[in-house]
Short mmCIF file of C-alpha atoms (C1' of nucleotides) in Angstrom, two decimals:
data_model
loop_
_atom_site.label_atom_id
_atom_site.label_comp_id
_atom_site.label_asym_id
_atom_site.label_seq_id
_atom_site.Cartn_x
_atom_site.Cartn_y
_atom_site.Cartn_z
CA UNK A 1 98.17 -51.09 26.30
CA UNK A 2 101.14 -48.77 26.45
CA UNK A 3 100.47 -48.52 30.14
CA UNK A 4 101.22 -52.20 30.39
CA UNK A 5 104.81 -51.60 29.33
CA UNK A 6 105.27 -48.53 31.47
CA UNK A 7 107.48 -48.58 34.53
CA UNK A 8 109.84 -51.03 32.93
CA UNK A 9 113.13 -49.91 31.51
CA UNK A 10 114.40 -50.89 28.14
CA UNK A 11 117.86 -52.24 27.53
CA UNK A 12 120.33 -52.43 24.71
CA UNK A 13 120.46 -55.87 23.20
CA UNK A 14 123.60 -57.02 21.45
CA UNK A 15 124.93 -60.15 19.84
CA UNK A 16 128.42 -61.53 20.36
CA UNK A 17 129.77 -64.14 18.05
CA UNK A 18 132.15 -66.94 18.83
CA UNK A 19 133.66 -67.77 15.45
CA UNK A 20 135.43 -71.10 15.41
CA UNK A 21 137.89 -72.10 12.75
CA UNK A 22 140.18 -75.06 12.26
CA UNK A 23 143.76 -74.92 11.04
CA UNK A 24 146.90 -76.94 11.63
CA UNK A 25 144.82 -79.49 13.52
CA UNK A 26 143.90 -76.84 16.05
CA UNK A 27 140.63 -75.22 16.96
CA UNK A 28 140.92 -71.45 16.75
CA UNK A 29 138.64 -68.50 17.27
CA UNK A 30 138.44 -64.97 16.02
CA UNK A 31 139.32 -62.46 18.71
CA UNK A 32 140.14 -58.79 18.59
CA UNK A 33 141.27 -56.06 20.89
CA UNK A 34 138.45 -53.67 21.59
CA UNK A 35 138.87 -50.39 19.80
CA UNK A 36 136.25 -48.58 21.79
CA UNK A 37 135.28 -47.81 25.32
CA UNK A 38 134.35 -49.36 27.59
CA UNK A 39 137.10 -51.97 27.70
CA UNK A 40 139.37 -50.45 25.07
CA UNK A 41 142.38 -52.63 24.43
CA UNK A 42 140.99 -55.78 26.06
CA UNK A 43 140.62 -58.98 24.10
CA UNK A 44 137.06 -59.52 23.06
CA UNK A 45 134.63 -61.28 20.80
CA UNK A 46 133.23 -59.50 17.79
CA UNK A 47 129.71 -58.24 18.28
CA UNK A 48 127.15 -55.61 17.51
CA UNK A 49 123.82 -54.22 18.58
CA UNK A 50 120.46 -55.53 17.52
CA UNK A 51 118.76 -52.94 15.33
CA UNK A 52 115.15 -51.91 15.57
CA UNK A 53 114.19 -53.54 12.30
CA UNK A 54 115.91 -56.88 12.52
CA UNK A 55 115.39 -59.96 14.61
CA UNK A 56 118.10 -61.06 16.99
CA UNK A 57 119.01 -63.91 14.64
CA UNK A 58 119.19 -61.51 11.74
CA UNK A 59 121.45 -59.22 13.73
CA UNK A 60 123.76 -62.13 14.41
CA UNK A 61 123.93 -63.00 10.73
CA UNK A 62 124.48 -59.39 9.76
CA UNK A 63 127.33 -59.01 12.23
CA UNK A 64 128.87 -62.28 11.13
CA UNK A 65 128.65 -61.11 7.53
CA UNK A 66 130.28 -57.81 8.42
CA UNK A 67 133.09 -59.73 10.01
CA UNK A 68 133.61 -62.45 7.44
CA UNK A 69 131.97 -61.31 4.23
CA UNK A 70 130.29 -64.71 4.16
CA UNK A 71 126.66 -65.65 4.24
CA UNK A 72 124.82 -68.82 5.14
CA UNK A 73 127.40 -69.88 7.63
CA UNK A 74 126.55 -72.40 10.29
CA UNK A 75 125.48 -70.51 13.38
CA UNK A 76 123.57 -71.38 16.55
CA UNK A 77 122.43 -69.38 19.51
CA UNK A 78 124.40 -70.32 22.59
CA UNK A 79 123.10 -68.43 25.58
CA UNK A 80 121.95 -65.01 26.70
CA UNK A 81 124.00 -63.08 29.20
CA UNK A 82 122.16 -60.58 31.29
CA UNK A 83 124.09 -59.59 34.40
CA UNK A 84 123.25 -56.04 35.39
CA UNK A 85 126.81 -54.75 35.27
CA UNK A 86 128.23 -56.89 32.50
CA UNK A 87 128.74 -53.75 30.47
CA UNK A 88 130.27 -50.98 32.53
CA UNK A 89 128.56 -48.24 30.54
CA UNK A 90 124.95 -49.04 29.86
CA UNK A 91 122.61 -51.89 30.54
CA UNK A 92 123.38 -54.27 27.70
CA UNK A 93 121.98 -57.75 27.42
CA UNK A 94 123.89 -59.90 25.01
CA UNK A 95 122.92 -62.97 23.09
CA UNK A 96 125.93 -65.15 22.28
CA UNK A 97 126.07 -67.07 19.02
CA UNK A 98 128.52 -69.69 17.89
CA UNK A 99 129.58 -69.88 14.24
CA UNK A 100 131.71 -72.42 12.44
CA UNK A 101 133.69 -71.44 9.39
CA UNK A 102 136.32 -72.84 7.14
CA UNK A 103 139.42 -70.73 7.68
CA UNK A 104 140.30 -71.09 4.02
CA UNK A 105 137.15 -69.24 3.05
CA UNK A 106 138.08 -66.32 5.24
CA UNK A 107 139.49 -63.30 3.48
CA UNK A 108 142.63 -62.50 5.44
CA UNK A 109 142.46 -58.83 4.56
CA UNK A 110 139.42 -58.64 6.77
CA UNK A 111 141.46 -59.62 9.76
CA UNK A 112 143.23 -56.33 9.91
CA UNK A 113 140.23 -54.36 8.81
CA UNK A 114 138.26 -55.56 11.80
CA UNK A 115 141.20 -55.79 14.11
CA UNK A 116 140.71 -59.48 14.73
CA UNK A 117 142.95 -62.50 14.50
CA UNK A 118 142.82 -66.25 14.78
CA UNK A 119 143.79 -67.36 18.26
CA UNK A 120 144.29 -70.96 19.25
CA UNK A 121 141.68 -71.99 21.74
CA UNK A 122 144.36 -73.38 24.03
CA UNK A 123 146.09 -70.02 24.08
CA UNK A 124 143.05 -67.89 24.59
CA UNK A 125 143.76 -64.81 26.71
CA UNK A 126 141.42 -63.46 29.31
CA UNK A 127 138.54 -61.71 27.60
CA UNK A 128 136.52 -58.58 28.17
CA UNK A 129 133.53 -58.77 30.48
CA UNK A 130 131.83 -62.16 30.37
CA UNK A 131 133.15 -63.14 26.94
CA UNK A 132 135.23 -65.96 28.39
CA UNK A 133 132.04 -67.50 29.74
CA UNK A 134 130.50 -67.18 26.33
CA UNK A 135 133.36 -69.12 24.79
CA UNK A 136 133.14 -71.74 27.50
CA UNK A 137 129.45 -72.26 26.81
CA UNK A 138 130.06 -72.40 23.08
CA UNK A 139 132.61 -75.16 23.50
CA UNK A 140 130.33 -77.12 25.76
CA UNK A 141 127.67 -76.85 23.08
CA UNK A 142 130.07 -77.94 20.35
CA UNK A 143 131.23 -80.96 22.32
CA UNK A 144 127.70 -82.00 23.12
CA UNK A 145 126.53 -81.75 19.57
CA UNK A 146 129.42 -82.80 17.40
CA UNK A 147 128.47 -86.45 17.80
CA UNK A 148 124.79 -85.96 17.07
CA UNK A 149 124.79 -83.27 14.41
CA UNK A 150 126.84 -82.93 11.25
CA UNK A 151 128.72 -79.87 12.47
CA UNK A 152 132.24 -80.88 11.77
CA UNK A 153 132.03 -80.33 8.00
CA UNK A 154 131.52 -76.63 8.52
CA UNK A 155 135.07 -76.33 9.76
CA UNK A 156 136.51 -77.97 6.66
CA UNK A 157 136.60 -77.27 2.93
CA UNK A 158 133.99 -78.98 0.78
CA UNK A 159 136.51 -81.68 0.01
CA UNK A 160 138.43 -83.10 2.93
CA UNK A 161 140.42 -86.15 3.86
CA UNK A 162 139.41 -88.50 6.62
CA UNK A 163 142.50 -87.57 8.57
CA UNK A 164 141.46 -83.92 8.52
CA UNK A 165 137.99 -84.85 9.68
CA UNK A 166 139.43 -86.93 12.46
CA UNK A 167 141.60 -84.02 13.55
CA UNK A 168 138.50 -81.85 13.84
CA UNK A 169 136.93 -84.32 16.20
CA UNK A 170 140.11 -84.61 18.21
CA UNK A 171 140.44 -80.83 18.48
CA UNK A 172 136.84 -80.34 19.58
CA UNK A 173 136.70 -83.24 21.97
CA UNK A 174 140.23 -82.77 23.24
CA UNK A 175 141.13 -86.43 23.02
CA UNK A 176 142.74 -88.77 20.56
CA UNK A 177 140.64 -91.11 18.50
CA UNK A 178 141.64 -94.49 17.10
CA UNK A 179 142.11 -94.17 13.36
CA UNK A 180 140.67 -97.51 12.37
CA UNK A 181 137.61 -97.21 14.57
CA UNK A 182 137.00 -93.70 13.31
CA UNK A 183 137.17 -94.72 9.67
CA UNK A 184 134.94 -97.70 10.30
CA UNK A 185 132.25 -95.42 11.69
CA UNK A 186 132.61 -92.99 8.79
CA UNK A 187 132.14 -95.78 6.30
CA UNK A 188 128.81 -96.62 7.83
CA UNK A 189 127.55 -93.07 7.24
CA UNK A 190 126.29 -92.92 3.71
CA UNK A 191 126.13 -89.16 3.28
CA UNK A 192 129.87 -88.90 3.70
CA UNK A 193 130.88 -89.67 0.15
CA UNK A 194 134.25 -90.71 -1.10
CA UNK A 195 135.16 -88.86 -4.29
CA UNK A 196 137.56 -89.91 -7.01
CA UNK A 197 139.76 -86.97 -6.15
CA UNK A 198 143.01 -87.31 -4.32
CA UNK A 199 144.77 -84.85 -2.11
CA UNK A 200 148.50 -84.87 -2.66
CA UNK A 201 149.32 -81.83 -0.56
CA UNK A 202 149.61 -83.34 2.85
CA UNK A 203 150.99 -86.74 2.02
CA UNK A 204 153.22 -88.29 -0.58
CA UNK A 205 150.99 -91.21 -1.14
CA UNK A 206 147.89 -89.05 -1.47
CA UNK A 207 144.65 -89.30 0.46
CA UNK A 208 141.16 -89.78 -0.86
CA UNK A 209 138.96 -86.70 -0.65
CA UNK A 210 135.52 -86.98 0.84
CA UNK A 211 132.46 -84.78 0.68
CA UNK A 212 129.45 -84.19 2.87
CA UNK A 213 126.38 -84.79 0.75
CA UNK A 214 123.78 -82.37 2.10
CA UNK A 215 120.98 -83.68 -0.04
CA UNK A 216 121.48 -87.20 1.09
CA UNK A 217 121.60 -86.01 4.68
CA UNK A 218 118.43 -83.96 4.22
CA UNK A 219 116.59 -87.08 3.07
CA UNK A 220 117.36 -88.92 6.26
CA UNK A 221 118.68 -86.44 8.78
CA UNK A 222 120.06 -88.68 11.46
CA UNK A 223 123.62 -88.53 12.59
CA UNK A 224 125.54 -90.58 15.10
CA UNK A 225 129.26 -90.76 15.21
CA UNK B 1 131.35 -43.41 25.18
CA UNK B 2 127.70 -42.55 25.17
CA UNK B 3 128.13 -41.77 21.55
CA UNK B 4 129.08 -45.38 21.01
CA UNK B 5 125.64 -46.51 22.06
CA UNK B 6 123.82 -43.80 20.15
CA UNK B 7 121.84 -44.58 17.07
CA UNK B 8 120.80 -47.93 18.43
CA UNK B 9 117.38 -48.48 19.85
CA UNK B 10 116.70 -50.16 23.13
CA UNK B 11 114.18 -52.92 23.55
CA UNK B 12 112.09 -54.37 26.31
CA UNK B 13 113.48 -57.65 27.56
CA UNK B 14 111.19 -60.17 29.16
CA UNK B 15 111.37 -63.67 30.52
CA UNK B 16 108.82 -66.39 29.84
CA UNK B 17 108.77 -69.50 31.91
CA UNK B 18 107.83 -72.98 30.88
CA UNK B 19 106.88 -74.64 34.15
CA UNK B 20 106.74 -78.40 33.91
CA UNK B 21 105.02 -80.58 36.46
CA UNK B 22 104.24 -84.26 36.68
CA UNK B 23 100.96 -85.79 37.81
CA UNK B 24 99.00 -88.93 37.03
CA UNK B 25 101.95 -90.17 34.98
CA UNK B 26 101.57 -87.18 32.69
CA UNK B 27 103.81 -84.25 31.97
CA UNK B 28 101.91 -81.00 32.44
CA UNK B 29 102.68 -77.35 32.20
CA UNK B 30 101.35 -74.17 33.72
CA UNK B 31 99.43 -72.10 31.21
CA UNK B 32 97.11 -69.17 31.58
CA UNK B 33 94.84 -67.04 29.49
CA UNK B 34 96.33 -63.61 29.00
CA UNK B 35 94.53 -61.00 31.05
CA UNK B 36 96.06 -58.08 29.22
CA UNK B 37 96.58 -56.70 25.78
CA UNK B 38 98.07 -57.51 23.43
CA UNK B 39 96.76 -61.03 23.10
CA UNK B 40 94.06 -60.87 25.76
CA UNK B 41 92.32 -64.19 26.17
CA UNK B 42 94.91 -66.27 24.36
CA UNK B 43 96.67 -69.14 26.07
CA UNK B 44 100.12 -68.14 27.13
CA UNK B 45 103.11 -68.85 29.30
CA UNK B 46 103.65 -66.88 32.45
CA UNK B 47 106.26 -64.16 32.13
CA UNK B 48 107.46 -60.75 33.13
CA UNK B 49 109.83 -57.97 32.25
CA UNK B 50 113.44 -57.78 33.25
CA UNK B 51 113.89 -54.88 35.67
CA UNK B 52 116.69 -52.36 35.56
CA UNK B 53 118.32 -53.65 38.70
CA UNK B 54 118.21 -57.37 38.22
CA UNK B 55 119.98 -59.76 35.92
CA UNK B 56 117.98 -61.75 33.41
CA UNK B 57 118.43 -64.87 35.52
CA UNK B 58 117.27 -63.03 38.60
CA UNK B 59 114.23 -61.80 36.74
CA UNK B 60 113.39 -65.36 35.79
CA UNK B 61 113.67 -66.50 39.39
CA UNK B 62 111.63 -63.57 40.62
CA UNK B 63 108.86 -64.29 38.13
CA UNK B 64 108.90 -67.96 38.97
CA UNK B 65 108.65 -67.10 42.66
CA UNK B 66 105.73 -64.77 41.97
CA UNK B 67 104.00 -67.59 40.18
CA UNK B 68 104.75 -70.45 42.55
CA UNK B 69 105.77 -68.96 45.87
CA UNK B 70 108.76 -71.31 45.70
CA UNK B 71 112.47 -70.55 45.62
CA UNK B 72 115.47 -72.53 44.52
CA UNK B 73 113.56 -74.43 41.92
CA UNK B 74 115.38 -76.10 39.09
CA UNK B 75 115.47 -73.72 36.15
CA UNK B 76 117.53 -73.41 32.97
CA UNK B 77 117.63 -70.89 30.18
CA UNK B 78 116.21 -72.37 27.02
CA UNK B 79 116.53 -69.88 24.19
CA UNK B 80 116.06 -66.23 23.38
CA UNK B 81 113.33 -65.19 20.99
CA UNK B 82 113.85 -62.00 19.11
CA UNK B 83 111.63 -61.72 16.06
CA UNK B 84 110.83 -58.09 15.36
CA UNK B 85 107.07 -58.49 15.53
CA UNK B 86 106.80 -61.23 18.10
CA UNK B 87 104.99 -58.77 20.34
CA UNK B 88 102.37 -56.80 18.45
CA UNK B 89 102.75 -53.75 20.67
CA UNK B 90 106.36 -52.95 21.36
CA UNK B 91 109.72 -54.45 20.52
CA UNK B 92 110.08 -57.12 23.14
CA UNK B 93 112.85 -59.68 23.18
CA UNK B 94 112.11 -62.61 25.40
CA UNK B 95 114.35 -65.10 27.11
CA UNK B 96 112.61 -68.42 27.69
CA UNK B 97 113.36 -70.46 30.80
CA UNK B 98 112.32 -73.96 31.68
CA UNK B 99 111.49 -74.86 35.28
CA UNK B 100 110.70 -78.21 36.85
CA UNK B 101 108.53 -78.41 39.92
CA UNK B 102 106.81 -80.98 42.03
CA UNK B 103 103.11 -80.40 41.57
CA UNK B 104 102.50 -81.38 45.17
CA UNK B 105 104.56 -78.43 46.36
CA UNK B 106 102.43 -76.05 44.38
CA UNK B 107 99.85 -74.10 46.31
CA UNK B 108 96.66 -74.58 44.36
CA UNK B 109 95.23 -71.28 45.53
CA UNK B 110 97.88 -69.62 43.39
CA UNK B 111 96.41 -71.18 40.28
CA UNK B 112 93.38 -68.98 40.37
CA UNK B 113 95.25 -65.98 41.67
CA UNK B 114 97.50 -65.97 38.62
CA UNK B 115 94.93 -67.29 36.25
CA UNK B 116 96.95 -70.34 35.35
CA UNK B 117 96.23 -74.03 35.32
CA UNK B 118 97.99 -77.33 34.76
CA UNK B 119 97.55 -78.47 31.19
CA UNK B 120 98.64 -81.84 29.92
CA UNK B 121 101.40 -81.46 27.41
CA UNK B 122 99.54 -83.69 24.98
CA UNK B 123 96.52 -81.43 25.15
CA UNK B 124 98.35 -78.15 24.86
CA UNK B 125 96.31 -75.54 22.97
CA UNK B 126 97.80 -73.09 20.53
CA UNK B 127 99.67 -70.42 22.42
CA UNK B 128 100.12 -66.67 22.13
CA UNK B 129 102.88 -65.37 19.87
CA UNK B 130 105.89 -67.69 19.77
CA UNK B 131 105.15 -69.39 23.06
CA UNK B 132 104.48 -72.72 21.37
CA UNK B 133 108.00 -72.61 19.96
CA UNK B 134 109.30 -71.93 23.43
CA UNK B 135 107.58 -75.00 24.75
CA UNK B 136 108.89 -77.06 21.86
CA UNK B 137 112.45 -75.99 22.57
CA UNK B 138 112.03 -76.65 26.26
CA UNK B 139 110.92 -80.19 25.61
CA UNK B 140 113.79 -80.81 23.25
CA UNK B 141 116.12 -79.61 25.98
CA UNK B 142 114.47 -81.84 28.58
CA UNK B 143 114.70 -84.90 26.39
CA UNK B 144 118.32 -84.25 25.57
CA UNK B 145 119.32 -83.78 29.16
CA UNK B 146 117.20 -86.15 31.18
CA UNK B 147 119.64 -88.97 30.54
CA UNK B 148 122.76 -86.99 31.37
CA UNK B 149 121.62 -84.77 34.22
CA UNK B 150 119.66 -85.60 37.35
CA UNK B 151 116.63 -83.60 36.32
CA UNK B 152 113.91 -86.08 36.89
CA UNK B 153 113.90 -85.78 40.68
CA UNK B 154 112.75 -82.19 40.45
CA UNK B 155 109.42 -83.38 39.17
CA UNK B 156 108.86 -85.71 42.10
CA UNK B 157 108.53 -85.41 45.88
CA UNK B 158 111.65 -85.99 47.95
CA UNK B 159 110.56 -89.55 48.46
CA UNK B 160 109.42 -91.44 45.42
CA UNK B 161 108.93 -94.97 44.21
CA UNK B 162 110.83 -96.42 41.30
CA UNK B 163 107.62 -96.81 39.38
CA UNK B 164 106.98 -93.06 39.71
CA UNK B 165 110.49 -92.30 38.55
CA UNK B 166 110.06 -94.58 35.59
CA UNK B 167 106.83 -92.84 34.68
CA UNK B 168 108.68 -89.51 34.63
CA UNK B 169 111.12 -90.88 32.10
CA UNK B 170 108.36 -92.37 30.03
CA UNK B 171 106.43 -89.09 30.03
CA UNK B 172 109.44 -87.00 29.05
CA UNK B 173 110.79 -89.37 26.44
CA UNK B 174 107.39 -90.36 25.16
CA UNK B 175 108.13 -94.05 25.08
CA UNK B 176 107.76 -97.06 27.30
CA UNK B 177 110.69 -98.39 29.23
CA UNK B 178 111.32 -101.95 30.35
CA UNK B 179 110.82 -102.15 34.09
CA UNK B 180 113.60 -104.60 34.84
CA UNK B 181 116.19 -102.82 32.76
CA UNK B 182 115.20 -99.52 34.30
CA UNK B 183 115.55 -100.79 37.84
CA UNK B 184 118.82 -102.45 37.05
CA UNK B 185 120.23 -99.13 35.89
CA UNK B 186 118.88 -97.32 38.95
CA UNK B 187 120.55 -99.81 41.25
CA UNK B 188 123.90 -99.00 39.72
CA UNK B 189 123.50 -95.31 40.60
CA UNK B 190 124.62 -94.90 44.16
CA UNK B 191 123.13 -91.49 44.86
CA UNK B 192 119.63 -92.86 44.39
CA UNK B 193 119.11 -94.27 47.85
CA UNK B 194 116.55 -96.76 48.95
CA UNK B 195 114.95 -95.74 52.24
CA UNK B 196 113.28 -97.96 54.82
CA UNK B 197 110.01 -96.22 54.14
CA UNK B 198 107.21 -97.79 52.21
CA UNK B 199 104.53 -96.16 50.17
CA UNK B 200 101.17 -97.84 50.61
CA UNK B 201 99.08 -95.32 48.75
CA UNK B 202 99.46 -96.50 45.22
CA UNK B 203 99.68 -100.21 45.73
CA UNK B 204 98.37 -102.76 48.10
CA UNK B 205 101.64 -104.50 48.48
CA UNK B 206 103.53 -101.26 49.11
CA UNK B 207 106.54 -99.90 47.27
CA UNK B 208 109.93 -98.92 48.63
CA UNK B 209 110.54 -95.18 48.69
CA UNK B 210 113.75 -93.80 47.26
CA UNK B 211 115.53 -90.50 47.67
CA UNK B 212 117.97 -88.51 45.57
CA UNK B 213 121.04 -87.87 47.72
CA UNK B 214 122.27 -84.45 46.61
CA UNK B 215 125.43 -84.56 48.68
CA UNK B 216 126.50 -87.86 47.29
CA UNK B 217 125.83 -86.59 43.80
CA UNK B 218 127.80 -83.39 44.46
CA UNK B 219 130.83 -85.46 45.40
CA UNK B 220 130.87 -87.22 42.08
CA UNK B 221 128.58 -85.38 39.71
CA UNK B 222 128.28 -87.78 36.87
CA UNK B 223 125.00 -89.11 35.68
CA UNK B 224 124.10 -91.57 33.00
CA UNK B 225 120.83 -93.35 32.81
"C1'" DC C 1 90.38 -115.20 46.54
"C1'" DC C 2 91.49 -112.14 43.14
"C1'" DA C 3 92.93 -107.82 41.17
"C1'" DA C 4 96.71 -104.68 41.10
"C1'" DA C 5 101.16 -103.13 41.46
"C1'" DA C 6 106.06 -104.50 43.20
"C1'" DG C 7 109.88 -106.85 42.57
"C1'" DT C 8 113.48 -109.87 40.49
"C1'" DG C 9 117.86 -112.57 36.41
"C1'" DT C 10 119.39 -114.44 32.40
"C1'" DT C 11 120.45 -114.84 27.66
"C1'" DC C 12 121.50 -112.92 23.39
"C1'" DC C 13 123.19 -109.81 20.22
"C1'" DG C 14 125.21 -105.88 18.53
"C1'" DT C 15 128.50 -102.24 19.43
"C1'" DC C 16 132.72 -100.30 21.09
"C1'" DT C 17 137.59 -100.91 21.99
"C1'" DA C 18 142.11 -102.27 21.62
"C1'" DC C 19 145.58 -103.24 18.73
"C1'" DA C 20 149.93 -103.55 14.33
"C1'" DC C 21 151.25 -103.90 9.91
"C1'" DC C 22 151.62 -102.96 4.77
"C1'" DC C 23 151.17 -99.34 1.00
"C1'" DA C 24 152.37 -95.60 -2.10
"C1'" DT C 25 155.25 -91.93 -3.19
"C1'" DG C 26 158.19 -87.65 -3.15
"C1'" DG C 27 162.37 -86.17 -2.16
"C1'" DC D 1 165.72 -96.04 -0.13
"C1'" DC D 2 163.54 -94.18 3.52
"C1'" DA D 3 160.48 -91.08 5.88
"C1'" DT D 4 155.79 -89.75 5.90
"C1'" DG D 5 151.14 -90.13 6.18
"C1'" DG D 6 147.28 -93.43 4.11
"C1'" DG D 7 144.88 -97.26 4.54
"C1'" DT D 8 143.07 -101.81 6.39
"C1'" DG D 9 140.65 -106.33 9.95
"C1'" DT D 10 139.82 -109.07 13.96
"C1'" DA D 11 139.01 -110.77 18.56
"C1'" DG D 12 137.39 -109.96 23.03
"C1'" DA D 13 134.80 -107.12 26.33
"C1'" DC D 14 131.00 -104.71 27.41
"C1'" DG D 15 126.55 -102.87 27.61
"C1'" DG D 16 121.77 -102.65 26.04
"C1'" DA D 17 117.47 -105.12 24.80
"C1'" DA D 18 114.25 -108.68 25.15
"C1'" DC D 19 111.69 -111.36 27.97
"C1'" DA D 20 107.81 -113.87 32.37
"C1'" DC D 21 106.85 -115.15 36.61
"C1'" DT D 22 106.31 -114.73 41.86
"C1'" DT D 23 105.02 -111.77 45.84
"C1'" DT D 24 102.06 -109.10 48.77
"C1'" DT D 25 97.84 -107.42 50.43
"C1'" DG D 26 93.54 -104.55 50.44
"C1'" DG D 27 89.08 -105.05 49.37
#
DNA sequence: CCAAAAGTGTTCCGTCTACACCCATGG
DNA sequence: CCATGGGTGTAGACGGAACACTTTTGG
């Protein structure tokens, strides 16, 4: 049995996480400058190695927790990158994951601690190794799925206004959306609940706050925007 | 630098390939009974380890070539499976790929040589380890993409009738499609060319043979069925 | 001559899109 | 009182879904 595995080399397996946030009507991601070789000083995603006693998914959640201090965040596997020389040092195969978080939940002290910062997607610098490809894939995934899965709420606080929600869609899809058509569609989705609460921060008149009702969604998990 | 990688264990990385074919209006896949431990005798996908000097994608193509003797087949990465104990022997992380081939191109002598056979998707047995999950993911991927990417042609010969093409869609989507609506949509796609050739094998009257024009598609790669 | 598959249009209905004005309030 | 963002409805275009009969020919 061991003979069956012989003659094949092992590899390091890592996870790299594309963490998306949303602020000022812009899609942003967490990037840092590498503090270690190889690639010291280059812009890069946050990542880590898969340990011997954890699954790849678990590793991704552990690393995301390290980075954000948050658990149970929305995260999906994006793609696995396995070019021979993608890491200049050793053979490292990396599984990219995409996470969505509400920037407001993020403890800003952690930014410095991990040497990362929020960078607007539109102003993304060139990244280390194949990390730019990882981001590209993650965005493609987001765009494909945002209309068929209730992703968007993960980028917002529990309570949000319809204008905020619309801005999320506009930022992800990169195009403007008609306000009245958007709100019409939202009204037809019954697990997006209007609350009695009103947000007076962003407008003088005040805007109704809405909430994503997970239970109601779980009962009939279909989504079409 | 080497110190940076220390304290982390390496893992075997493998590829497993879900090979879809289409015959008798049915979607089928290539499955074999494992000839080796662990899991000897269980139904399983065909796979192999990623070598030290090849990328993961290259490994997938190499393994697919081993299995089919064919190159340049349509293949996409599906998902990476990394549960700690997914392989009872060693830590093996596996990247699943999905390939589409025309059964007619497949050399049937290879079936026995590799101990595999075409199994109807609807009659798929329980598979080794997490291979059933791999198949499930691959199908989800197929269904999502068949309407937005020109996949379907990869399951058919170069020349095909519209009825055959419709059967591919019906098999993948698992539902019947209205013939007139289907043909109307096909007519509006200009890179599906009608040839002067006629297929007299499946019907007495004869059916026009069509062809997917890759060049025309490459010029304007948009697809919507 | 009949069974078996190929081929062909129209109508209806629901959905998406375009589009402009009034409201409430803080400063 | 006015600037700012919140909130609302309708008409017309478009695309998808339903639906049945004629044609050809091998056996």
